[in-house]
Coordinates of C-alpha atoms and ligand atoms in Angstrom, one line a residue:
X4 CA 2.3 -1.2 20.8
X5 CA 0.4 -0.7 24.2
X6 CA -0.7 2.7 25.0
X7 CA 0.5 4.5 28.3
X8 CA -1.5 7.8 29.7
X9 CA -1.0 9.2 33.1
X10 CA -2.5 12.4 35.0
X11 CA -1.5 14.7 37.5
X12 CA -3.8 17.3 38.5
X13 CA -6.9 18.3 39.9
X14 CA -9.5 16.2 37.9
X15 CA -10.7 12.8 39.2
X16 CA -7.5 10.9 38.0
X17 CA -9.2 7.7 37.8
X18 CA -11.6 9.0 35.5
X19 CA -8.7 10.8 33.1
X20 CA -6.9 7.7 32.8
X21 CA -9.8 5.3 31.5
X22 CA -11.2 8.3 29.4
X23 CA -7.2 8.3 27.7
X24 CA -6.8 4.4 27.6
X25 CA -9.9 4.5 25.8
X26 CA -8.5 6.9 22.9
X27 CA -5.6 4.6 23.1
X28 CA -7.2 1.2 22.9
X29 CA -6.3 0.9 18.8
X30 CA -2.3 0.5 19.9
X31 CA -3.2 -3.0 21.9
X32 CA -6.3 -4.3 23.5
X33 CA -6.0 -7.5 25.0
X34 CA -5.8 -6.3 28.7
X35 CA -5.5 -2.8 30.6
X36 CA -4.7 -1.6 33.8
X37 CA -3.7 1.7 36.3
X38 CA -2.0 2.0 39.2
X39 CA -3.1 5.5 41.2
X40 CA -2.8 6.9 44.7
X41 CA -5.7 6.7 46.7
X42 CA -5.4 8.7 49.6
X43 CA -2.1 8.2 49.6
X44 CA -1.9 4.7 49.2
X45 CA -0.9 2.8 45.8
X46 CA -3.7 1.1 44.2
X47 CA -3.4 -1.2 41.3
X48 CA -6.2 -2.9 38.9
X49 CA -5.4 -4.5 36.1
X50 CA -7.7 -6.8 34.1
X51 CA -7.7 -9.0 30.7
X52 CA -9.8 -8.1 27.9
X53 CA -11.3 -4.4 26.9
X54 CA -11.0 -1.4 28.5
X55 CA -14.6 -1.5 29.1
X56 CA -13.7 -4.7 32.0
X57 CA -11.5 -2.7 33.6
X58 CA -13.8 0.4 34.0
X59 CA -16.3 -2.0 35.3
X60 CA -13.9 -2.8 38.0
X61 CA -13.4 0.3 38.9
X62 CA -16.7 1.7 39.3
X63 CA -17.5 -0.5 42.0
X64 CA -15.7 1.9 43.8
X65 CA -15.7 5.6 44.9
X66 CA -11.5 6.5 44.7
X67 CA -10.5 9.7 45.5
X68 CA -7.2 10.1 43.7
X69 CA -5.5 12.9 41.7
X70 CA -2.4 11.5 40.5
X71 CA -1.8 8.0 38.1
X72 CA -0.6 5.9 35.3
X73 CA -2.7 3.4 33.1
X74 CA -1.6 0.9 30.2
X75 CA -3.3 -1.0 27.4
X76 CA -1.6 -3.9 26.3
X77 CA -0.5 -5.6 23.3
X78 CA 1.4 -8.9 24.8
X79 CA 4.7 -9.2 23.3
X80 CA 6.3 -10.9 26.3
X81 CA 4.0 -12.9 28.5
X82 CA 0.4 -14.2 27.2
X83 CA -2.9 -11.7 27.7
X84 CA -3.7 -12.5 31.4
X85 CA -4.5 -10.2 34.6
X86 CA -0.9 -11.0 35.7
X87 CA 0.9 -9.5 33.0
X88 CA -1.5 -6.7 32.3
X89 CA 0.4 -3.7 33.6
X90 CA 0.9 -1.7 35.8
X91 CA 3.7 -3.8 37.1
X92 CA 5.0 -3.6 40.8
X93 CA 7.9 -4.3 42.4
X94 CA 8.4 -6.7 45.6
X95 CA 7.2 -3.8 48.5
X96 CA 4.5 -2.7 45.9
X97 CA 5.5 0.6 46.2
X98 CA 6.3 1.6 42.8
X99 CA 4.0 0.6 39.9
X100 CA 5.6 1.1 36.1
X101 CA 3.6 1.2 32.8
X102 CA 5.9 0.2 29.5
X103 CA 5.6 0.1 25.9
X104 CA 8.3 -1.4 24.3
X105 CA 10.6 -4.4 24.9
X106 CA 13.4 -4.2 27.0
X107 CA 16.1 -6.9 25.2
X108 CA 18.0 -8.1 28.5
X109 CA 15.2 -8.8 30.6
X110 CA 16.2 -12.3 30.9
X111 CA 19.1 -12.1 32.3
X112 CA 18.2 -8.4 34.4
X113 CA 15.6 -11.3 36.0
X114 CA 17.8 -13.4 36.7
X115 CA 20.0 -11.7 38.1
X116 CA 17.1 -10.1 40.2
X117 CA 16.1 -13.0 41.2
X118 CA 19.7 -14.4 42.8
X119 CA 19.1 -10.7 44.8
X120 CA 15.7 -12.1 46.2
X121 CA 13.4 -10.7 44.1
X122 CA 10.0 -12.4 43.0
X123 CA 8.5 -11.9 40.0
X124 CA 4.9 -12.6 39.1
X125 CA 4.4 -11.9 35.9
X126 CA 5.9 -13.8 32.2
X127 CA 6.7 -10.0 31.2
X128 CA 10.0 -8.3 30.3
X129 CA 8.5 -4.9 31.8
X130 CA 8.1 -6.1 35.5
X131 CA 12.3 -6.1 35.8
X132 CA 12.0 -2.6 35.6
X133 CA 9.9 -2.2 38.9
X134 CA 12.1 -4.6 40.6
X135 CA 15.5 -2.6 39.5
X136 CA 13.8 1.0 40.8
X137 CA 13.0 -0.4 43.8
X138 CA 16.6 -1.5 44.4
X139 CA 17.8 1.9 42.6
X140 CA 15.7 4.3 44.8
X141 CA 17.7 5.8 47.5
X142 CA 15.0 9.0 48.0
X143 CA 15.3 10.5 44.4
X144 CA 12.7 8.5 42.2
X145 CA 13.9 10.3 39.0
X146 CA 17.4 9.5 39.8
X147 CA 16.6 5.8 40.7
X148 CA 14.9 5.7 36.7
X149 CA 18.0 6.9 35.1
X150 CA 20.3 4.7 37.0
X151 CA 17.7 1.7 35.4
X152 CA 17.6 2.9 32.1
X153 CA 21.6 2.6 32.0
X154 CA 21.1 -1.0 32.8
X155 CA 18.5 -1.6 30.3
X156 CA 18.9 -2.2 26.8
X157 CA 15.8 -2.3 24.0
X158 CA 13.1 0.3 23.3
X159 CA 10.6 1.9 25.9
X160 CA 8.1 4.7 26.7
X161 CA 7.6 4.5 30.4
X162 CA 5.7 6.1 33.8
X163 CA 6.7 5.1 37.5
X164 CA 4.5 6.2 40.2
X165 CA 5.7 5.9 44.0
X166 CA 4.0 5.8 47.5
X167 CA 7.2 7.3 48.3
X168 CA 6.7 10.7 46.0
X169 CA 3.0 11.0 46.0
X170 CA 3.0 14.2 43.6
X171 CA 5.1 13.1 41.6
X172 CA 5.6 11.2 38.0
X173 CA 8.7 9.9 36.3
X174 CA 8.6 9.1 32.1
X175 CA 11.0 8.4 29.8
X176 CA 10.7 7.3 26.6
X177 CA 13.6 5.6 23.9
X178 CA 12.4 4.2 20.3
X179 CA 8.6 4.4 21.7
X180 CA 6.8 7.5 21.4
X181 CA 5.5 9.6 24.2
X182 CA 4.1 12.8 24.9
X183 CA 3.4 15.3 27.7
X184 CA 0.8 17.7 27.5
X185 CA 0.3 20.8 29.9
X186 CA -2.8 22.0 31.3
X187 CA -3.6 24.6 33.9
X188 CA -1.8 23.3 37.0
X189 CA -2.3 20.0 35.5
X190 CA 0.0 17.6 33.2
X191 CA -1.1 14.5 30.9
X192 CA 1.3 11.3 29.2
X193 CA 0.1 9.4 26.1
X194 CA 1.6 7.6 23.8
X195 CA 0.3 10.3 21.2
X196 CA -1.8 13.2 20.7
X197 CA -5.1 12.4 20.0
X198 CA -5.6 11.0 23.2
X199 CA -4.2 14.6 25.1
X200 CA -7.0 16.5 23.1
X201 CA -9.7 17.1 25.2
X202 CA -8.2 18.3 28.0
X203 CA -4.9 20.2 26.7
X204 CA -3.3 21.2 23.0
X205 CA -0.2 22.6 24.5
X206 CA 2.4 19.5 23.8
X207 CA 5.8 19.0 24.5
X208 CA 7.6 16.2 22.9
X209 CA 10.4 13.8 24.5
X210 CA 13.7 13.2 22.5
X211 CA 15.2 10.0 22.6
X212 CA 16.4 9.0 26.0
X213 CA 15.0 11.8 27.8
X214 CA 13.9 11.7 31.3
X215 CA 10.6 13.7 32.1
X216 CA 9.3 14.7 35.8
X217 CA 6.2 15.8 36.4
X218 CA 5.0 17.1 39.7
X219 CA 2.6 20.0 41.2
X220 CA 5.5 22.1 40.6
X221 CA 6.0 21.7 37.0
X222 CA 7.4 19.5 34.6
X223 CA 11.0 19.3 33.9
X224 CA 13.1 17.1 31.3
X225 CA 16.7 15.5 31.7
X226 CA 18.5 14.1 29.1
X227 CA 20.7 10.4 29.9
X228 CA 23.2 12.0 31.7
X229 CA 21.1 13.8 33.8
X230 CA 21.3 18.0 32.5
X231 CA 18.6 19.8 32.5
X232 CA 16.7 20.3 28.8
X233 CA 14.8 23.5 27.9
X234 CA 11.8 22.3 26.5
X235 CA 9.2 24.0 25.4
X236 CA 5.1 23.1 24.6
X237 CA 4.2 23.7 21.3
X238 CA 0.5 24.1 20.3
X239 CA -1.7 21.3 18.0
X240 CA -4.8 22.7 16.2
X241 CA -5.7 19.4 15.4
X242 CA -9.7 19.5 15.3
X243 CA -10.4 17.0 17.9
X244 CA -13.7 15.9 16.4
X245 CA -11.7 14.0 13.6
X246 CA -10.1 12.5 16.6
X247 CA -13.4 10.7 17.6
X248 CA -16.0 8.2 15.9
X249 CA -18.7 11.8 14.9
X250 CA -21.8 9.6 14.4
X251 CA -20.1 6.6 12.1
X252 CA -20.8 3.1 13.7
X253 CA -16.5 2.4 13.2
X254 CA -13.6 4.9 13.1
X255 CA -12.7 2.8 9.5
X256 CA -15.6 4.3 7.6
X257 CA -15.5 7.3 8.7
X258 CA -11.9 7.4 8.0
X259 CA -12.9 6.0 4.9
X260 CA -15.3 8.8 4.2
X261 CA -13.1 11.0 4.9
X262 CA -10.8 10.4 1.8
X263 CA -12.0 13.5 -0.3
X264 CA -10.9 16.1 2.6
X265 CA -7.8 14.3 3.6
X266 CA -6.8 14.2 -0.3
X267 CA -7.8 17.6 -0.6
X268 CA -5.5 18.8 2.4
X269 CA -2.5 17.0 1.3
X270 CA -2.4 18.7 -1.9
X271 CA -3.6 22.1 -1.0
X272 CA -1.0 24.2 -0.2
X273 CA 1.3 22.7 -2.2
X274 CA 0.7 24.1 -5.6
X275 CA 2.5 27.0 -7.4
X276 CA 0.1 29.6 -7.6
X277 CA -0.7 29.2 -10.7
X278 CA -1.6 25.5 -9.2
X279 CA 0.3 23.9 -12.3
X280 CA 3.4 22.6 -10.7
X281 CA 4.0 21.1 -7.4
X282 CA 5.6 22.9 -4.7
X283 CA 6.4 21.2 -1.5
X284 CA 7.5 24.9 1.1
X285 CA 10.7 24.3 3.4
X286 CA 11.4 20.4 1.6
X287 CA 15.5 21.1 1.2
X288 CA 15.6 18.9 -1.6
X289 CA 16.4 21.3 -4.4
X290 CA 16.3 19.9 -8.1
X291 CA 20.4 19.7 -7.9
X292 CA 19.8 17.1 -5.1
X293 CA 16.7 15.4 -6.6
X294 CA 18.7 15.3 -10.1
X295 CA 22.0 13.9 -7.6
X296 CA 20.0 10.6 -6.8
X297 CA 20.6 7.6 -9.0
X298 CA 18.1 5.5 -7.3
X299 CA 15.3 5.8 -5.0
X300 CA 14.5 2.7 -2.4
X301 CA 11.6 3.0 -1.1
X302 CA 10.9 1.1 2.6
X303 CA 8.2 0.8 4.6
X304 CA 6.0 -2.5 6.1
X305 CA 2.1 -3.3 5.7
X306 CA -0.3 -0.7 3.9
X307 CA 2.6 1.6 3.2
X308 CA 4.4 -0.8 1.4
X309 CA 2.1 -1.2 -0.6
X310 CA 1.5 2.4 -1.0
X311 CA 5.1 2.1 -1.9
X312 CA 4.5 -0.2 -5.0
X313 CA 2.3 2.2 -6.5
X314 CA 5.4 4.6 -5.8
X315 CA 7.6 2.5 -8.0
X316 CA 5.3 2.6 -10.8
X317 CA 4.7 6.4 -10.7
X318 CA 8.5 7.1 -10.1
X319 CA 9.5 5.1 -12.7
X320 CA 7.1 6.2 -15.0
X321 CA 7.4 9.9 -14.8
X322 CA 10.9 10.5 -13.5
X323 CA 13.0 7.4 -15.5
X324 CA 14.9 6.8 -11.9
X325 CA 15.1 3.0 -11.0
X326 CA 13.0 2.7 -8.0
X327 CA 13.4 -0.5 -5.4
X328 CA 10.9 -1.4 -3.1
X329 CA 11.8 -3.4 0.0
X330 CA 9.8 -4.3 3.4
X331 CA 11.3 -2.5 6.2
X332 CA 11.6 -6.0 7.9
X333 CA 13.4 -7.6 5.5
X334 CA 15.7 -4.2 3.9
X335 CA 17.3 -4.1 7.3
X336 CA 19.0 -7.7 7.8
X337 CA 19.7 -8.1 4.4
X338 CA 22.7 -5.6 3.7
X339 CA 21.2 -3.6 0.7
X340 CA 23.1 -2.2 -1.4
X341 CA 23.3 1.5 -1.0
X342 CA 25.2 5.1 -1.7
X343 CA 25.2 8.2 -1.6
X344 CA 23.5 8.6 -4.7
X345 CA 20.2 6.3 -3.0
X346 CA 17.9 8.2 -2.1
X347 CA 15.8 6.1 0.9
X348 CA 12.1 7.1 0.9
X349 CA 10.5 5.6 4.2
X350 CA 6.4 5.7 4.4
X351 CA 4.6 5.2 7.9
X352 CA 1.6 6.8 8.8
X353 CA 2.5 6.4 12.3
X354 CA 6.2 7.4 11.9
X355 CA 6.9 5.1 14.7
X356 CA 6.6 1.7 13.3
X357 CA 9.3 0.0 14.3
X358 CA 11.2 -1.9 11.6
X359 CA 10.5 1.2 9.6
X360 CA 12.2 3.5 11.8
X361 CA 15.2 0.8 12.2
X362 CA 15.5 0.5 8.2
X363 CA 15.6 4.6 8.5
X364 CA 18.6 4.6 10.6
X365 CA 20.3 1.8 8.3
X366 CA 19.9 4.5 5.9
X367 CA 21.2 7.1 7.4
X368 CA 24.1 5.4 8.8
X369 CA 25.0 3.7 5.9
X370 CA 25.4 7.6 4.3
X371 CA 21.9 7.8 2.1
X372 CA 19.4 10.8 2.7
X373 CA 16.2 9.7 3.8
X374 CA 12.8 11.8 2.9
X375 CA 10.1 9.9 5.1
X376 CA 6.5 10.5 4.4
X377 CA 4.2 10.3 7.6
X378 CA 1.1 11.6 8.6
X379 CA 2.4 12.1 12.3
X380 CA 3.7 15.2 13.0
X381 CA 7.0 15.0 15.4
X382 CA 7.0 11.5 15.0
X383 CA 9.7 8.9 15.3
X384 CA 10.3 9.4 11.3
X385 CA 9.6 12.7 11.0
X386 CA 12.4 13.6 13.7
X387 CA 14.9 11.2 12.8
X388 CA 14.5 11.3 8.7
X389 CA 16.3 14.3 6.9
X390 CA 13.4 15.6 4.8
X391 CA 9.7 15.4 5.6
X392 CA 6.6 15.3 3.7
X393 CA 3.5 14.9 6.1
X394 CA 0.2 13.5 4.6
X395 CA -2.6 15.7 5.8
X396 CA -5.0 12.7 6.6
X397 CA -5.7 13.8 10.2
X398 CA -5.5 11.1 13.1
X399 CA -6.0 7.5 12.0
X400 CA -7.4 5.8 14.4
X401 CA -9.1 2.4 13.1
X402 CA -5.9 -0.3 12.5
X403 CA -6.9 -1.0 8.8
X404 CA -5.1 2.1 7.6
X405 CA -7.3 3.5 4.7
X406 CA -6.9 7.7 4.6
X407 CA -3.5 7.1 5.3
X408 CA -3.0 4.8 2.5
X409 CA -4.7 7.1 -0.7
X410 CA -2.9 9.9 0.9
X411 CA 0.7 8.5 -0.1
X412 CA -0.4 7.7 -2.7
X413 CA -0.6 11.3 -3.3
X414 CA 2.3 12.5 -2.2
X415 CA 4.3 9.9 -4.1
X416 CA 2.8 11.2 -7.6
X417 CA 3.7 14.7 -6.1
X418 CA 7.4 13.6 -5.5
X419 CA 7.1 11.5 -8.7
X420 CA 6.4 15.3 -10.2
X421 CA 9.2 16.8 -8.4
X422 CA 11.5 14.1 -9.7
X423 CA 10.3 14.5 -13.0
X424 CA 10.7 18.2 -13.3
X425 CA 14.2 18.3 -11.7
X426 CA 15.8 15.2 -14.2
X427 CA 13.4 17.0 -17.2
X428 CA 11.6 13.7 -18.1
X429 CA 8.2 15.3 -18.2
X430 CA 7.1 18.4 -20.5
X431 CA 5.7 21.0 -18.7
X432 CA 2.0 21.0 -19.9
X433 CA 2.3 16.9 -19.0
X434 CA 3.2 17.7 -15.6
X435 CA 0.3 20.2 -15.6
X436 CA -2.2 17.8 -16.9
X437 CA -1.3 15.2 -13.9
X438 CA -1.6 17.8 -11.2
X439 CA -5.3 18.6 -12.8
X440 CA -6.1 15.4 -12.6
X441 CA -5.1 15.3 -8.8
X442 CA -6.9 18.1 -7.8
X443 CA -9.8 16.7 -9.4
X444 CA -9.5 13.0 -7.6
X445 CA -11.0 14.1 -4.4
X446 CA -14.4 14.6 -6.2
X447 CA -14.4 11.2 -8.0
X448 CA -13.8 9.9 -4.2
X449 CA -17.0 11.6 -3.3
X450 CA -18.6 9.9 -6.2
X451 CA -17.3 6.7 -5.2
X452 CA -18.6 6.7 -1.4
X453 CA -22.0 8.1 -2.5
X454 CA -22.4 4.5 -4.4
X455 CA -21.7 2.8 -1.2
X456 CA -24.6 1.1 -1.0
X457 CA -24.2 -1.4 -3.8
X458 CA -20.9 -2.4 -2.1
X459 CA -23.1 -3.1 1.3
X460 CA -24.9 -5.6 -0.9
X461 CA -22.2 -7.2 -2.8
X462 CA -20.5 -7.9 0.6
X463 CA -23.8 -8.4 2.8
X464 CA -24.0 -11.6 -0.6
X465 CA -20.3 -12.8 0.0
X466 CA -19.7 -12.2 3.7
X467 CA -19.9 -16.0 4.5
X468 CA -17.1 -17.0 1.7
X469 CA -14.1 -18.7 2.7
X470 CA -11.8 -17.7 0.5
X471 CA -11.4 -14.3 -2.0
X472 CA -9.1 -13.8 -4.4
X473 CA -8.2 -10.4 -5.9
X474 CA -6.1 -9.8 -9.3
X475 CA -5.0 -6.9 -11.7
X476 CA -2.1 -6.2 -13.8
X477 CA 0.5 -3.1 -13.4
X478 CA -0.8 -0.6 -11.0
X479 CA -4.0 -2.6 -10.2
X480 CA -1.6 -5.8 -8.6
X481 CA -0.5 -2.8 -6.4
X482 CA -3.9 -2.0 -5.1
X483 CA -5.1 -5.5 -5.2
X484 CA -2.3 -6.4 -3.1
X485 CA -4.1 -3.6 -0.8
X486 CA -7.6 -4.8 -1.1
X487 CA -6.6 -8.5 0.2
X488 CA -4.9 -7.3 3.1
X489 CA -7.7 -5.1 4.0
X490 CA -10.0 -7.7 3.4
X491 CA -7.8 -10.3 5.9
X492 CA -7.2 -8.2 8.3
X493 CA -10.9 -7.1 9.0
X494 CA -12.9 -9.9 8.4
X495 CA -10.7 -12.9 8.8
X496 CA -11.8 -14.4 5.1
X497 CA -8.7 -15.5 3.8
X498 CA -7.8 -13.3 1.2
X499 CA -5.0 -13.5 -1.7
X500 CA -3.5 -11.1 -4.5
X501 CA -2.1 -12.3 -7.7
X502 CA -0.1 -10.6 -10.6
X503 CA -3.5 -11.8 -13.1
X504 CA -1.0 -12.9 -15.2
X505 CA 0.3 -15.2 -12.8
X506 CA -2.9 -16.8 -12.1
X507 CA -2.1 -20.0 -14.6
X508 CA 1.2 -20.6 -13.1
X509 CA -0.4 -21.8 -10.1
X510 CA -3.1 -19.7 -8.6
X511 CA -5.7 -21.3 -10.8
X512 CA -5.8 -24.8 -9.0
X513 CA -7.6 -23.2 -5.9
X514 CA -10.5 -21.3 -8.6
X515 CA -13.4 -23.4 -8.3
X516 CA -17.2 -22.7 -8.4
X517 CA -18.4 -19.9 -6.9
X518 CA -15.2 -18.4 -5.2
X519 CA -15.5 -14.8 -5.3
X520 CA -12.4 -13.4 -7.6
X521 CA -12.1 -9.9 -7.6
X522 CA -10.5 -8.1 -10.4
X523 CA -9.3 -4.7 -11.2
X524 CA -9.8 -3.7 -14.5
X525 CA -8.7 0.0 -14.7
X526 CA -5.4 -0.1 -16.8
X527 CA -6.4 0.8 -20.1
X528 CA -3.4 -0.5 -21.8
X529 CA -3.8 -4.3 -20.5
X530 CA -7.5 -4.1 -20.7
X531 CA -7.3 -6.8 -23.2
X532 CA -5.4 -9.2 -21.4
X533 CA -7.1 -8.6 -18.3
X534 CA -10.4 -9.8 -20.0
X535 CA -8.4 -12.9 -20.6
X536 CA -7.5 -13.6 -17.3
X537 CA -11.5 -12.9 -16.0
X538 CA -12.0 -15.5 -18.5
X539 CA -9.8 -17.8 -17.6
X540 CA -11.7 -17.6 -13.8
X541 CA -14.9 -17.5 -15.5
X542 CA -14.3 -20.6 -17.3
X543 CA -13.2 -22.3 -13.7
X544 CA -17.1 -21.3 -12.3
X545 CA -15.4 -18.8 -10.2
X546 CA -17.6 -15.4 -9.8
X547 CA -16.0 -11.9 -11.1
X548 CA -16.5 -8.6 -8.7
X549 CA -14.6 -6.5 -11.6
X550 CA -13.8 -2.5 -10.6
X551 CA -13.5 -0.4 -13.7
X552 CA -12.8 2.6 -14.9
X553 CA -16.1 4.5 -16.9
X554 CA -18.2 2.0 -19.3
X555 CA -16.0 -0.8 -20.3
X556 CA -18.8 -2.7 -21.9
X557 CA -15.7 -5.9 -22.6
X558 CA -15.2 -6.0 -18.5
X559 CA -19.0 -5.9 -18.1
X560 CA -19.7 -9.0 -20.3
X561 CA -17.3 -11.1 -18.6
X562 CA -18.1 -10.7 -14.8
X563 CA -20.7 -11.6 -12.7
X564 CA -20.8 -7.8 -10.6
X565 CA -19.5 -4.7 -11.7
X566 CA -18.2 -2.0 -9.5
X567 CA -17.7 1.3 -11.5
X568 CA -15.3 4.2 -10.2
X569 CA -15.0 6.9 -12.4
X570 CA -13.4 7.4 -15.8
X571 CA -9.9 9.3 -15.1
X572 CA -6.7 8.1 -16.7
X573 CA -5.1 4.7 -16.2
X574 CA -1.9 6.3 -14.3
X575 CA -4.3 7.9 -11.3
X576 CA -6.5 5.3 -10.6
X577 CA -5.2 4.0 -7.4
X578 CA -6.4 6.5 -5.1
X579 CA -9.9 5.8 -6.6
X580 CA -10.1 1.8 -7.3
X581 CA -8.8 1.3 -3.5
X582 CA -12.0 2.9 -1.9
X583 CA -14.1 0.2 -3.4
X584 CA -12.2 -2.3 -1.8
X585 CA -11.8 -0.9 1.4
X586 CA -15.6 -0.5 1.4
X587 CA -16.1 -4.1 0.3
X588 CA -13.3 -5.4 3.3
X589 CA -15.2 -2.8 5.5
X590 CA -19.5 -4.1 4.3
X591 CA -17.8 -7.7 4.6
X592 CA -16.6 -7.8 8.2
X593 CA -19.8 -5.7 9.2
X594 CA -21.3 -8.7 7.6
X595 CA -19.8 -11.3 9.8
X596 CA -20.3 -8.8 13.3
X597 CA -16.5 -8.6 13.4
X598 CA -14.9 -5.9 15.6
X599 CA -13.6 -3.9 13.0
X600 CA -11.7 -1.3 14.6
X601 CA -9.7 -3.6 16.4
X602 CA -9.3 -6.8 15.0
X603 CA -7.9 -9.4 16.7
X604 CA -4.3 -9.8 17.4
X605 CA -3.4 -6.5 15.7
X606 CA -2.3 -3.2 17.0
X607 CA -2.6 0.3 15.6
X608 CA 1.1 1.1 15.4
X609 CA 3.8 -1.9 15.4
X610 CA 6.9 -0.4 17.4
X611 CA 7.9 -3.9 18.2
X612 CA 10.1 -5.9 15.9
Ligands
M6R714 O1 1.9 3.2 10.5 P1 2.9 2.6 9.4 O2 2.3 3.1 8.1 O3 4.3 2.6 9.4 O4 1.8 1.3 9.4 C1 2.6 -0.1 8.9 C2 1.8 -1.1 9.2 O5 1.6 -1.7 10.0 C3 0.2 -0.7 8.9 O6 -0.1 -0.2 7.5 C4 -0.2 -1.9 8.8 O7 -0.3 -2.8 7.8 C5 -2.2 -1.3 8.5 N1 -2.5 -2.5 10.0 C6 -2.9 -2.0 7.4 O8 -4.0 -1.7 7.2

């Protein structure tokens, strides 16, 4: 949570900071602030609300600054307010700190600082850092920050600016992301790479526990013991356009529409030359290793967890290996039964989700091999896992995850095929047929997107409803869960998903005249049962919006509205059937005038527990 930026160089620092914060606003958006040196003196401006409010305040004055730090906040300690916004200052007002993460021992640190005469103005954990730096400072900002970090417990990405050393920024990270961008005679810090792309493509990733010092002379990186490290930059060739809205009203719609490309790129380059088999170059999991696993644990949060639920069906069906799926926040505290024959598969778009990262560490600590599926190169999850498979979805900016989900599903199908081949649970012809179906999915998604006007009409019609239910069986149930999450997180409509067969065990009591029920009916072998469940809802005067695959007369007859997705085998429908649900959520939220890309109370990357 929270976004950090910093700049040092010849440009107008305030403009660079504001621009960077806007690009990071998805990480948190309840307040924002900047600290910069204006003709040598430290200025701090911060404001509750969106970055636009801060920008307006800054625009009322002409600044002359070449160095500064900035922050966009998602509140953890202390409610959103001007005073709790970052940067935070020490008592002398000479040290400014921005921070993303949580200082776990801030209570005890604050109490002892107060005893020593420090005066606190905010309710945040971060403010202790500013006071600690003030105490530790003896003419070397970098040394002071390192000494402070030895006293704190928790997670942090931080940047410190001081009037005492006007040409320098000191930064550090542990368990929270921070990247350093290197331009010609200028340096940038940001919580993610896309925020740097308009300025530089040369990036240096800071490791856990490392401290960086940037100045007009260059940058240097030290480890916790003060040993200088050799750090090379690497070139990022992401398309900057991909990190911008490109004419779409919202990132979410843009990202929904990018799915055909994202799927093509995720599959492309991972096929054998004859196009019949999956092959992940550089993946260290050889067939004999794959064969040695007796069980798979899929661990993730939110949408990535829902992808994992589909993954369970896929892996169990293709490779006949038992799969358990767990929420990362539960996994880490429930002492799961793990051994060396268990593969732990973590899924995370951002690769920075605190619970997922903690689960990964727990699994490795228990001797398991960890395979990560992530979208962000160089993210913490990617760096700490034993093996990594990237989803090539490109930057996902909207808080609601869309293209990350479908590409995660695709990767899970590919992993299923790898396992199945290694475990000899699939005939080559059957595997080739599945690969052929995966290859045409991007075109099929395009077909659904072309029909999106129909979904918009439906969304407009039901946008005022209070509750929506999603039902499905088998793979459709896993997708229903994702559909309900999409709707509630961006439209604030109460939405719940149920295994259709469970309705009669309680939920049916909630169905009354006019309640919309989205019924996923794409699973051929479960169709009859699903039609019966649809009829149960109809009999209670619920409104049925069905999603089915190709022509299905029995579903059509039982439904009030029908969304048809292209005809594909039931086994691969999730990658298609979720798309109308994403669009439905998007258009319902749009009709209600919601802030779609930045829904209330949420943030894109959840880097706190
Ligand atoms: O970056 P991650 O995939 O680890 O994020 C996990 C969840 O926080 C994320 O999927 C969240 O549920 C989304 N807002 C859902 O759209």
